[in-house]
């Protein structure tokens, strides 16, 4: 049985099994499906094809006596001339002087090593003398660690295949194999471990990638289907007229993207299906008002709404803007953060429980045990990827299966969205409010600071305001705060006629609130801050964003920061002060100056950083694939997703024996039991 523990494989005892665990290998199946991540190519190449520093295999005829030089007691260098085709090159062997007698003029050698194009020299690390290697030789390379070596792993995989390989079943329906010209399963697995040609490995890989994506997507789509069918949500009969009247009284018409998204959300609200939706929109696309409309809708049906955000500053900002929108139409909006204490807190909680509060906004404080809602109908979390799954779950459990919506201003590239949030519905605001001028972004070296400050001054003279951002890196908050304080002092001296404020994470929340308020009222013209203003802050008169040490930020974060300006009608600017050392760093700065489009940018960020880094390590929550690569195999992911969606929604999928292996897989993954629905 493929599902047996690896100890069933001959030669694998308890100890080896333990070593294998560190590679994520527990069962025979895990071992057999532990695929190489690349192949070493041992085919002899023509010297004309080689690139400098490339690892290469060359065949040739020895032309000169080997010359050996010793240095130190154990070190030696052996060199000789070899003719390959019509090119004479030097082969160098380190610490292998014992080969001297074997390397005879006129004999044939096959040498593998590192090629130096400038010196026409191959530094050999593997050699075959006399015999010619077989054509098409590919060595699989596996990622190993701990006590497991490539050699021992290969041996174990081989034994496992010999012993259990016959039990590998085809699990994909015939129909798909034909449609996509996919290799059969057993054959693919075999070819991945023992390819005869590069094409072999490629075709085998293509098949396994499709399978992996299909299984993953089937899981996601099944979860989504069951969630929709069994979620036991509440049909919230909101008052259509009131909602429309509210929308018509807004100071601006909704963009058509906002209207579409509102419709999608409200359709979920009034249906008995519990909403599980991701709302994404670039910075400044107007998510807050969409949130306000949604919250208002549930309140018209006498439900309560909650909005949870990651920081106090953001909670306060949202509180102010939502209160401004909702209070005039008679809603009671309250703020609950860690700094609401004592009697005030007690009173607030009591009113919440009695249903006197319509909309509650807050930080993590919202999900504490003592917080009880009267009738919670809708929960919105902003910047959802900062909240762990557990916290989201707790918040949801606060009401009677409330609708849930996650808002994010980090546009998630489609490839990540469909893999990470495949079990959710996604609404996207893909349009900016009319009349916005694209922010002009410039990249300047730190030595140009003086000129940058002159530029800032010109904006201030027009009555505008500016942000100056200093990095905050978690590991040394103290140093970064110091840095911000220093910049603040410098700018105070430079901009004598203006008020320069300072904001960082070490300030008391009342101090932060005060600084923000004064910036908002234009009592402060320049706000020096760490990244605490990264999300959500909205001061339309600020048109200037200067980011120090911009190379220390990721693209998405820079884009978020930049999104603090460009919120009004005037032209806004973003200046990145950066002296990036790496090529990737330079590329980042360039991309920032080239595009204002968050989706475009996040796609490019993903390509630069790879999926693991995209959300930051801590809250990655990304699926791990054995062989597939979300970025490079993106097309396959799309295809598999569509196939999975079609299968799951069709009657025959669940009955037809053609699909039994796929259904068995879903059963084994526990997604049919409904216990993973969440
Ligand atoms: P986001 O949260 O998506 O970054 P906000 O909701 O903070 O964006 O909106 C950014 C700014 O745009 C706010 O000042 C808001 O009042 C304004 N805004 C939102 N929707 C529209 C619209 N349809 N037309 C004009 N301005 C809008
Ligand atoms: Mg916002």
XYZ file of C-alpha atoms and ligand atoms in Angstrom:
706
model
C 0.000 0.000 0.000
C 1.291 3.377 -0.970
C -0.139 4.887 2.169
C 1.929 2.637 4.418
C 4.675 4.172 6.489
C 8.069 4.329 4.784
C 9.356 1.654 7.142
C 7.587 -0.830 4.880
C 10.278 -0.163 2.299
C 13.161 -2.620 2.510
C 16.182 -1.106 4.133
C 14.317 1.723 5.843
C 14.195 1.316 9.594
C 12.914 3.565 12.320
C 16.007 5.709 12.234
C 16.001 6.402 8.512
C 12.275 6.975 8.684
C 12.918 9.684 11.235
C 15.477 11.336 8.982
C 13.007 11.290 6.137
C 10.407 13.044 8.247
C 12.447 16.198 8.143
C 11.901 16.200 4.376
C 8.173 15.798 4.868
C 8.292 12.139 3.880
C 6.140 9.856 5.993
C 4.535 7.353 3.674
C 5.708 5.257 0.761
C 3.714 7.582 -1.451
C 5.533 10.614 -0.063
C 8.824 8.970 -0.861
C 7.892 7.940 -4.378
C 6.517 11.394 -5.046
C 9.560 13.178 -3.704
C 10.624 14.597 -7.032
C 13.927 16.070 -8.161
C 13.892 19.836 -8.368
C 16.264 19.870 -11.305
C 18.457 17.670 -13.456
C 22.153 17.748 -13.938
C 22.857 17.591 -17.616
C 25.799 15.317 -18.392
C 25.483 15.387 -22.134
C 28.803 16.379 -23.665
C 28.606 19.800 -25.237
C 30.407 21.654 -27.965
C 32.764 24.296 -26.611
C 31.169 26.865 -28.863
C 27.862 26.371 -26.988
C 29.306 27.016 -23.550
C 28.864 30.115 -21.453
C 31.380 31.474 -19.008
C 31.145 29.855 -15.559
C 28.759 27.228 -16.819
C 28.922 23.722 -15.442
C 29.582 21.533 -18.451
C 30.638 18.152 -19.741
C 33.192 18.034 -22.564
C 34.543 15.090 -24.517
C 38.038 15.258 -25.973
C 41.402 13.672 -26.666
C 44.370 14.265 -24.348
C 47.136 16.207 -26.096
C 49.840 16.702 -23.450
C 51.535 15.054 -20.486
C 49.824 16.033 -17.234
C 51.813 18.565 -15.223
C 51.477 18.296 -11.455
C 52.357 20.987 -8.947
C 52.139 20.492 -5.224
C 51.489 23.198 -2.746
C 51.196 22.617 0.944
C 51.254 19.086 2.116
C 48.069 17.792 0.658
C 47.225 20.191 -2.102
C 47.991 19.689 -5.744
C 47.070 20.995 -9.144
C 47.202 18.843 -12.237
C 46.804 20.347 -15.691
C 46.907 19.131 -19.229
C 45.772 20.052 -22.734
C 42.731 18.437 -24.300
C 41.438 18.757 -27.835
C 37.663 18.901 -28.219
C 36.536 19.179 -31.792
C 39.069 21.658 -33.070
C 39.451 23.630 -29.834
C 42.402 23.055 -27.565
C 41.616 23.755 -23.926
C 43.222 23.270 -20.542
C 41.788 20.811 -18.048
C 42.651 21.431 -14.413
C 42.245 18.916 -11.595
C 42.721 19.893 -7.980
C 44.064 17.398 -5.452
C 43.854 14.489 -7.836
C 47.520 14.050 -8.726
C 47.024 10.284 -8.552
C 45.280 10.541 -11.922
C 48.588 11.474 -13.546
C 49.446 7.972 -14.696
C 45.978 7.362 -16.086
C 45.841 10.444 -18.251
C 47.743 9.279 -21.291
C 48.270 11.281 -24.465
C 45.903 10.190 -27.189
C 43.256 8.689 -24.930
C 39.691 9.829 -24.813
C 38.284 11.585 -21.752
C 34.912 12.888 -20.685
C 35.267 15.698 -18.224
C 32.669 17.542 -16.189
C 33.417 20.778 -14.412
C 33.229 24.530 -14.450
C 34.047 26.259 -17.716
C 36.185 29.408 -17.839
C 35.500 31.014 -21.173
C 38.282 33.592 -20.924
C 41.067 31.172 -20.157
C 39.628 28.253 -22.128
C 39.946 26.176 -18.996
C 37.762 23.514 -17.447
C 38.130 22.971 -13.699
C 37.207 19.324 -13.515
C 35.306 17.726 -10.694
C 34.233 14.549 -12.388
C 36.015 12.632 -15.063
C 35.706 9.467 -17.078
C 38.760 8.227 -18.820
C 38.706 6.064 -21.876
C 35.026 5.367 -22.109
C 32.525 7.707 -23.613
C 29.455 8.425 -21.510
C 26.057 7.407 -22.747
C 24.151 9.934 -24.749
C 21.369 11.817 -22.914
C 22.460 11.497 -19.366
C 20.420 13.372 -16.826
C 21.117 13.129 -13.157
C 18.164 14.053 -10.948
C 19.025 16.469 -8.171
C 16.934 16.233 -5.007
C 16.734 18.663 -2.193
C 18.027 16.903 0.887
C 19.017 17.838 4.380
C 19.944 16.499 7.775
C 21.268 12.985 7.612
C 19.717 12.207 4.257
C 22.163 12.375 1.353
C 21.264 12.456 -2.319
C 22.829 9.053 -2.728
C 20.886 7.413 0.087
C 17.689 9.102 -0.987
C 18.056 7.831 -4.540
C 18.571 4.352 -3.245
C 15.485 4.529 -1.054
C 13.332 5.910 -3.859
C 14.526 3.159 -6.146
C 13.698 0.433 -3.644
C 10.312 1.973 -2.956
C 9.472 2.046 -6.651
C 10.600 -1.546 -7.141
C 8.555 -2.713 -4.216
C 5.448 -0.589 -4.560
C 5.526 0.968 -8.032
C 2.970 -1.476 -9.409
C 0.417 -0.008 -7.028
C 0.509 3.465 -8.556
C -2.922 4.063 -10.058
C -4.023 6.503 -12.642
C -6.263 8.995 -10.901
C -7.026 11.438 -13.689
C -9.945 10.613 -15.917
C -9.063 9.363 -19.366
C -10.799 12.352 -20.812
C -8.276 14.800 -19.307
C -5.286 12.711 -20.299
C -6.443 12.817 -23.883
C -7.518 16.419 -23.870
C -4.196 17.727 -22.565
C -2.016 14.938 -23.949
C -0.810 14.022 -20.492
C 1.401 11.060 -19.731
C 0.052 8.246 -17.634
C 0.677 8.540 -13.897
C 2.968 5.621 -13.166
C 5.023 6.370 -16.223
C 5.318 10.058 -15.282
C 6.538 9.303 -11.799
C 9.083 6.901 -13.182
C 10.265 9.408 -15.767
C 10.652 12.150 -13.237
C 13.109 10.025 -11.320
C 14.782 8.426 -14.329
C 14.450 10.598 -17.403
C 16.132 9.508 -20.602
C 15.906 12.953 -22.068
C 15.049 16.433 -21.040
C 11.797 16.172 -22.955
C 10.929 13.090 -20.897
C 11.258 14.973 -17.666
C 9.410 17.944 -19.032
C 6.393 15.946 -20.149
C 6.325 13.979 -16.918
C 6.499 17.152 -14.938
C 3.718 18.747 -16.981
C 1.428 15.906 -16.086
C 2.198 15.971 -12.385
C 1.844 19.750 -12.231
C -1.595 19.568 -13.750
C -2.579 16.820 -11.358
C -1.325 18.715 -8.356
C -3.175 21.880 -9.305
C -6.317 19.988 -10.173
C -6.401 18.191 -6.830
C -5.723 21.407 -4.987
C -8.400 23.286 -6.859
C -10.889 20.465 -6.418
C -10.345 20.798 -2.712
C -10.833 24.544 -2.773
C -13.901 24.407 -4.978
C -15.458 21.650 -2.925
C -14.961 23.671 0.231
C -16.535 26.639 -1.458
C -19.497 24.614 -2.676
C -20.143 23.076 0.717
C -19.665 26.357 2.376
C -22.334 27.863 0.188
C -24.725 24.992 0.717
C -24.292 24.364 4.415
C -23.104 27.596 5.888
C -26.322 28.317 7.699
C -26.034 32.039 7.163
C -28.834 34.447 7.767
C -30.824 36.097 5.043
C -30.599 39.733 6.024
C -33.512 41.610 4.554
C -31.910 44.995 4.214
C -33.972 47.963 3.074
C -33.161 48.557 -0.530
C -34.669 52.022 -0.622
C -32.719 53.264 2.351
C -29.465 51.949 0.949
C -30.048 53.577 -2.425
C -30.970 56.846 -0.834
C -27.776 56.707 1.210
C -25.722 56.094 -1.923
C -27.384 58.961 -3.754
C -26.535 61.342 -0.910
C -22.831 60.604 -0.981
C -20.669 63.576 -1.999
C -19.671 61.719 -5.160
C -21.215 59.156 -7.486
C -19.873 55.614 -7.054
C -17.545 54.408 -9.751
C -19.054 51.608 -11.761
C -16.586 49.217 -10.151
C -17.751 50.297 -6.690
C -21.380 49.877 -7.716
C -20.732 46.412 -9.099
C -18.949 45.338 -5.948
C -21.717 46.754 -3.745
C -24.237 44.713 -5.739
C -22.182 41.560 -5.294
C -21.923 42.098 -1.571
C -25.569 42.963 -1.046
C -26.646 39.898 -3.004
C -24.748 37.817 -0.451
C -26.133 39.800 2.462
C -29.757 39.119 1.594
C -29.216 35.497 0.651
C -29.191 32.724 3.259
C -25.689 31.830 2.146
C -23.043 33.070 4.518
C -20.803 35.476 2.692
C -17.135 34.602 2.538
C -15.757 37.274 0.320
C -12.493 38.960 -0.424
C -12.769 42.579 -1.478
C -9.651 43.833 -3.142
C -8.951 47.209 -4.573
C -5.900 49.299 -5.102
C -5.062 52.026 -2.604
C -7.405 54.913 -3.088
C -9.934 52.942 -5.111
C -12.584 53.708 -2.507
C -13.069 50.616 -0.410
C -14.070 52.503 2.700
C -17.285 53.787 1.221
C -18.134 50.308 -0.019
C -17.624 49.075 3.526
C -19.835 51.867 4.824
C -22.657 50.990 2.431
C -22.439 47.312 3.343
C -22.483 48.053 7.060
C -25.360 50.426 6.637
C -27.337 47.813 4.728
C -27.248 45.279 7.568
C -28.167 47.985 10.057
C -31.302 48.791 8.054
C -32.359 45.230 8.834
C -31.625 45.783 12.541
C -28.379 43.869 12.553
C -25.022 45.124 13.795
C -21.837 45.450 11.816
C -18.186 45.270 12.817
C -15.000 46.430 11.188
C -11.704 45.061 12.407
C -8.372 46.610 11.440
C -4.761 45.858 12.357
C -3.659 49.064 14.074
C -5.074 51.692 16.407
C -4.287 54.530 14.054
C -6.186 52.839 11.319
C -9.076 52.036 13.650
C -9.297 55.701 14.560
C -9.097 56.795 10.941
C -11.851 54.415 9.939
C -13.887 55.436 12.925
C -13.719 59.069 11.879
C -14.507 58.477 8.232
C -17.293 55.979 8.867
C -18.788 58.106 11.578
C -18.800 61.047 9.212
C -20.735 59.006 6.672
C -23.034 57.073 8.962
C -23.801 59.317 11.884
C -25.797 61.868 9.839
C -28.197 59.105 8.827
C -28.746 58.139 12.417
C -26.315 55.295 13.042
C -24.392 54.837 16.263
C -20.777 54.111 15.441
C -18.339 53.281 18.222
C -14.630 52.652 18.531
C -13.124 49.862 20.613
C -9.372 49.617 20.991
C -6.968 48.658 23.726
C -6.974 52.228 24.945
C -10.682 52.303 25.660
C -10.533 51.316 29.304
C -12.340 51.140 32.614
C -15.792 52.549 32.935
C -15.996 53.753 29.351
C -15.205 50.285 28.125
C -17.705 48.621 30.390
C -20.420 50.950 29.277
C -19.618 50.490 25.621
C -19.689 46.719 25.940
C -23.036 46.881 27.669
C -24.558 49.060 24.973
C -23.128 46.734 22.338
C -24.736 43.739 23.922
C -28.050 45.499 24.197
C -27.947 46.422 20.532
C -27.556 50.156 21.032
C -24.382 50.254 18.974
C -24.912 49.753 15.254
C -21.372 49.627 14.002
C -18.315 48.788 16.056
C -14.847 49.554 14.774
C -11.693 48.342 16.399
C -8.485 46.424 16.565
C -7.922 42.938 17.909
C -9.822 44.141 20.961
C -12.965 43.203 19.030
C -12.336 39.523 19.325
C -11.834 39.301 23.057
C -14.166 37.102 25.037
C -15.812 39.939 26.883
C -17.079 41.464 23.637
C -20.614 40.309 22.872
C -22.800 41.594 20.122
C -26.549 41.746 20.210
C -27.099 40.621 16.649
C -23.996 40.690 14.514
C -24.769 40.420 10.819
C -21.627 41.474 9.026
C -17.962 41.441 9.871
C -15.444 43.251 7.731
C -11.734 42.967 8.314
C -9.360 45.365 6.650
C -5.926 44.261 5.493
C -6.947 40.714 6.107
C -3.617 39.069 5.588
C -2.413 40.552 8.822
C -4.939 38.623 10.782
C -4.321 34.983 11.397
C -6.872 32.384 10.442
C -7.608 31.774 14.116
C -8.492 35.383 14.749
C -10.765 35.482 11.753
C -12.507 32.411 13.037
C -12.998 33.872 16.496
C -14.470 37.024 15.076
C -16.879 35.037 12.993
C -18.018 33.074 15.997
C -19.147 36.335 17.600
C -22.424 36.415 15.777
C -24.902 33.913 14.493
C -22.891 33.025 11.406
C -22.418 36.588 10.247
C -21.417 37.413 6.711
C -17.703 37.939 6.446
C -15.756 40.146 4.120
C -12.015 40.636 3.987
C -10.760 43.851 2.483
C -7.276 44.232 1.200
C -5.468 47.092 -0.411
C -2.595 44.878 -1.437
C -3.767 43.835 -4.817
C -3.173 40.146 -4.914
C -1.956 38.855 -8.231
C -4.548 36.620 -9.741
C -2.313 33.620 -9.534
C -2.031 33.993 -5.770
C -5.632 34.966 -5.315
C -6.940 31.816 -6.926
C -4.578 29.593 -5.043
C -4.692 31.231 -1.640
C -8.275 32.371 -1.655
C -9.653 29.732 -3.968
C -12.344 28.942 -1.416
C -13.613 32.518 -1.322
C -15.570 34.737 -3.629
C -13.518 37.645 -4.818
C -14.776 41.130 -5.600
C -12.393 43.536 -7.211
C -12.546 47.312 -7.481
C -10.501 47.759 -10.605
C -11.202 51.387 -11.308
C -10.104 54.633 -9.691
C -12.483 57.503 -8.937
C -12.576 59.966 -11.804
C -10.303 62.979 -11.835
C -7.370 61.426 -10.025
C -4.017 62.413 -11.403
C -1.490 59.601 -11.450
C 1.166 60.135 -8.800
C 4.540 61.043 -10.274
C 7.240 58.895 -8.777
C 10.951 59.631 -8.829
C 13.933 57.712 -7.606
C 16.778 59.781 -6.145
C 20.059 58.834 -4.503
C 20.528 59.992 -0.929
C 23.208 62.426 -2.066
C 20.429 64.352 -3.811
C 18.592 64.968 -0.543
C 19.163 68.728 -0.715
C 17.400 68.984 -4.061
C 14.595 66.760 -2.883
C 14.018 69.025 0.105
C 13.889 72.070 -2.158
C 11.227 70.297 -4.157
C 9.275 69.549 -0.988
C 9.509 73.195 -0.005
C 7.929 74.283 -3.275
C 4.928 72.070 -2.563
C 4.639 73.432 0.962
C 4.657 76.949 -0.436
C 1.566 76.011 -2.452
C -0.136 75.143 0.817
C 0.342 71.396 0.480
C 1.528 68.898 3.056
C 4.132 66.165 2.997
C 4.890 62.782 4.503
C 8.458 61.733 5.161
C 8.796 58.030 5.863
C 11.675 56.370 7.704
C 11.844 52.615 7.662
C 10.757 50.501 10.530
C 12.197 47.062 10.614
C 10.764 44.859 13.300
C 14.023 43.557 14.698
C 15.285 46.914 15.760
C 12.372 49.166 16.377
C 14.504 51.119 18.803
C 17.107 52.058 16.206
C 14.476 52.956 13.682
C 12.644 55.168 16.093
C 15.942 56.898 16.798
C 16.392 57.325 13.085
C 12.964 58.892 12.728
C 13.707 61.230 15.616
C 16.921 62.303 13.922
C 15.278 62.978 10.592
C 12.589 64.895 12.430
C 15.187 67.119 14.114
C 16.955 67.756 10.816
C 13.796 68.666 8.985
C 12.663 70.928 11.789
C 15.855 72.880 11.267
C 15.529 72.879 7.512
C 11.859 73.847 7.310
C 11.901 76.724 9.793
C 8.581 78.273 8.817
C 6.603 75.047 9.006
C 5.476 72.638 11.668
C 7.114 69.247 11.476
C 5.376 66.432 13.344
C 6.716 63.077 14.415
C 4.947 59.764 14.509
C 6.202 56.324 15.451
C 5.122 53.141 17.120
C 6.553 54.045 20.503
C 4.214 56.954 20.989
C 1.265 56.668 23.260
C -1.925 56.107 21.323
C -3.331 59.417 22.496
C -0.168 61.112 21.234
C -0.498 59.387 17.879
C -4.093 60.395 17.667
C -3.155 63.962 18.448
C -0.401 64.107 15.811
C -2.672 62.592 13.179
C -5.432 64.992 14.031
C -3.106 67.963 13.732
C -1.760 66.731 10.412
C -5.306 66.214 9.227
C -6.161 69.823 10.222
C -3.039 71.156 8.494
C -1.594 72.361 11.785
C 1.354 70.160 10.915
C 2.691 70.464 7.367
C 5.324 67.756 7.383
C 4.771 64.459 9.063
C 7.906 62.451 9.724
C 6.807 58.934 10.409
C 7.736 55.311 10.463
C 5.593 52.940 8.441
C 2.748 53.214 10.930
C 0.974 55.417 8.393
C 1.229 52.688 5.835
C -2.413 51.777 5.561
C -5.656 53.619 5.426
C -4.597 57.081 6.477
C -6.418 59.679 4.414
C -5.290 63.320 4.260
C -6.158 64.571 0.763
C -4.166 67.818 1.094
C -0.929 65.854 1.413
C 0.642 65.679 -2.029
C 4.200 64.762 -1.246
C 5.595 61.458 -0.100
C 9.302 61.135 0.569
C 10.556 57.682 1.520
C 14.005 57.348 3.055
C 15.955 54.135 2.484
C 13.295 53.023 0.069
C 15.382 49.985 -0.866
C 14.515 48.520 2.512
C 10.860 48.143 1.584
C 9.114 45.647 -0.604
C 7.252 46.869 -3.638
C 3.827 46.317 -2.184
C 4.740 48.275 0.880
C 6.153 51.146 -1.165
C 2.960 51.187 -3.143
C 0.898 51.313 0.040
C 2.965 54.201 1.326
C 2.716 56.026 -1.965
C -1.041 55.549 -1.793
C -1.172 58.033 1.097
C -0.860 60.808 -1.460
C -2.765 61.333 -4.684
C -6.026 61.384 -2.750
C -7.152 64.824 -3.776
C -7.365 66.699 -7.039
C -3.877 68.225 -7.050
C -0.871 66.559 -8.635
C 0.986 64.390 -6.120
C 4.566 63.208 -5.991
C 6.433 60.343 -4.466
C 10.193 60.445 -4.072
C 12.137 57.325 -3.277
C 15.473 57.994 -1.648
C 17.464 54.870 -2.236
C 20.929 53.555 -2.963
C 20.112 49.965 -3.759
C 23.102 47.693 -4.051
C 21.526 44.683 -5.676
C 20.066 44.428 -9.143
C 16.738 43.392 -7.681
C 16.766 46.505 -5.540
C 17.379 48.718 -8.546
C 14.689 46.895 -10.454
C 12.229 47.606 -7.642
C 12.910 51.325 -7.749
C 12.506 51.311 -11.502
C 9.218 49.470 -11.362
C 7.915 52.007 -8.851
C 8.686 54.865 -11.196
C 7.121 53.022 -14.107
C 3.734 51.999 -12.816
C 0.996 53.289 -10.552
C -1.135 50.240 -11.040
C -1.159 48.073 -7.942
C -2.056 44.909 -9.797
C 0.660 45.304 -12.344
C 3.093 46.085 -9.589
C 2.149 43.196 -7.356
C 2.478 40.805 -10.264
C 5.978 42.088 -10.878
C 6.732 41.955 -7.177
C 5.653 38.369 -7.110
C 7.966 37.589 -9.978
C 10.866 39.323 -8.273
C 10.340 37.875 -4.830
C 8.585 34.599 -5.312
C 5.317 33.614 -3.687
C 6.797 32.750 -0.294
C 7.826 36.315 0.336
C 4.782 37.958 -1.059
C 2.767 38.204 2.117
C 5.808 38.246 4.366
C 6.950 35.009 5.968
C 4.814 35.142 9.046
C 1.401 35.160 7.553
C 2.157 33.462 4.322
C -0.512 30.759 4.565
C 0.356 29.833 1.029
C -0.234 26.341 -0.198
C 2.893 24.297 -0.671
C 3.159 22.373 -3.892
C 5.391 19.374 -4.405
C 6.245 20.018 -7.980
C 4.118 22.836 -9.319
C 5.228 26.441 -9.253
C 2.500 29.011 -8.902
C 4.279 31.593 -10.974
C 5.765 29.619 -13.806
C 2.965 27.136 -14.101
C 0.349 29.813 -13.873
C -1.426 28.768 -17.070
C -1.812 25.236 -15.811
C -3.223 26.636 -12.589
C -5.892 28.539 -14.513
C -6.804 25.506 -16.576
C -6.975 23.250 -13.533
C -9.105 25.748 -11.729
C -11.673 25.891 -14.484
C -11.724 22.131 -14.760
C -12.162 21.768 -11.021
C -15.000 24.266 -10.921
C -16.811 22.438 -13.686
C -16.332 19.049 -12.100
C -17.465 20.073 -8.666
C -20.634 21.690 -9.927
C -21.670 18.753 -12.073
C -23.855 15.905 -10.893
C -21.924 13.138 -12.581
C -18.654 14.025 -10.901
C -19.847 12.649 -7.590
C -21.267 9.440 -9.091
C -19.416 8.452 -12.222
C -16.745 5.770 -11.600
C -14.541 7.702 -14.024
C -13.947 10.179 -11.225
C -13.827 7.858 -8.282
C -10.150 8.418 -7.536
C -10.650 12.141 -7.390
C -13.598 11.782 -5.051
C -11.625 9.359 -2.906
C -8.886 11.937 -2.721
C -11.336 14.572 -1.502
C -12.633 12.129 1.055
C -9.136 11.410 2.308
C -8.436 15.099 2.574
C -11.466 15.392 4.789
C -13.189 18.036 2.747
C -16.301 15.968 2.237
C -17.021 15.590 5.913
C -17.730 19.270 6.157
C -15.596 19.588 9.273
C -13.075 21.764 7.523
C -15.688 24.167 6.328
C -14.940 27.530 7.689
P -9.088 52.891 -0.118
O -9.570 52.536 1.256
O -9.596 51.969 -1.159
O -7.632 53.119 -0.193
P -10.650 55.202 0.376
O -11.922 54.510 0.632
O -9.881 55.680 1.540
O -9.734 54.282 -0.505
O -10.926 56.369 -0.649
C -9.914 57.254 -1.055
C -10.498 58.621 -1.292
O -11.341 58.608 -2.414
C -11.347 59.082 -0.143
O -11.040 60.449 0.078
C -12.764 58.917 -0.633
O -13.641 59.849 -0.072
C -12.623 59.137 -2.116
N -13.584 58.414 -2.939
C -14.067 57.174 -2.753
N -14.922 56.824 -3.731
C -14.989 57.869 -4.575
C -15.706 58.122 -5.793
N -16.528 57.215 -6.335
N -15.518 59.324 -6.395
C -14.691 60.247 -5.856
N -14.004 60.062 -4.724
C -14.135 58.894 -4.081
Mg -9.093 52.278 3.102
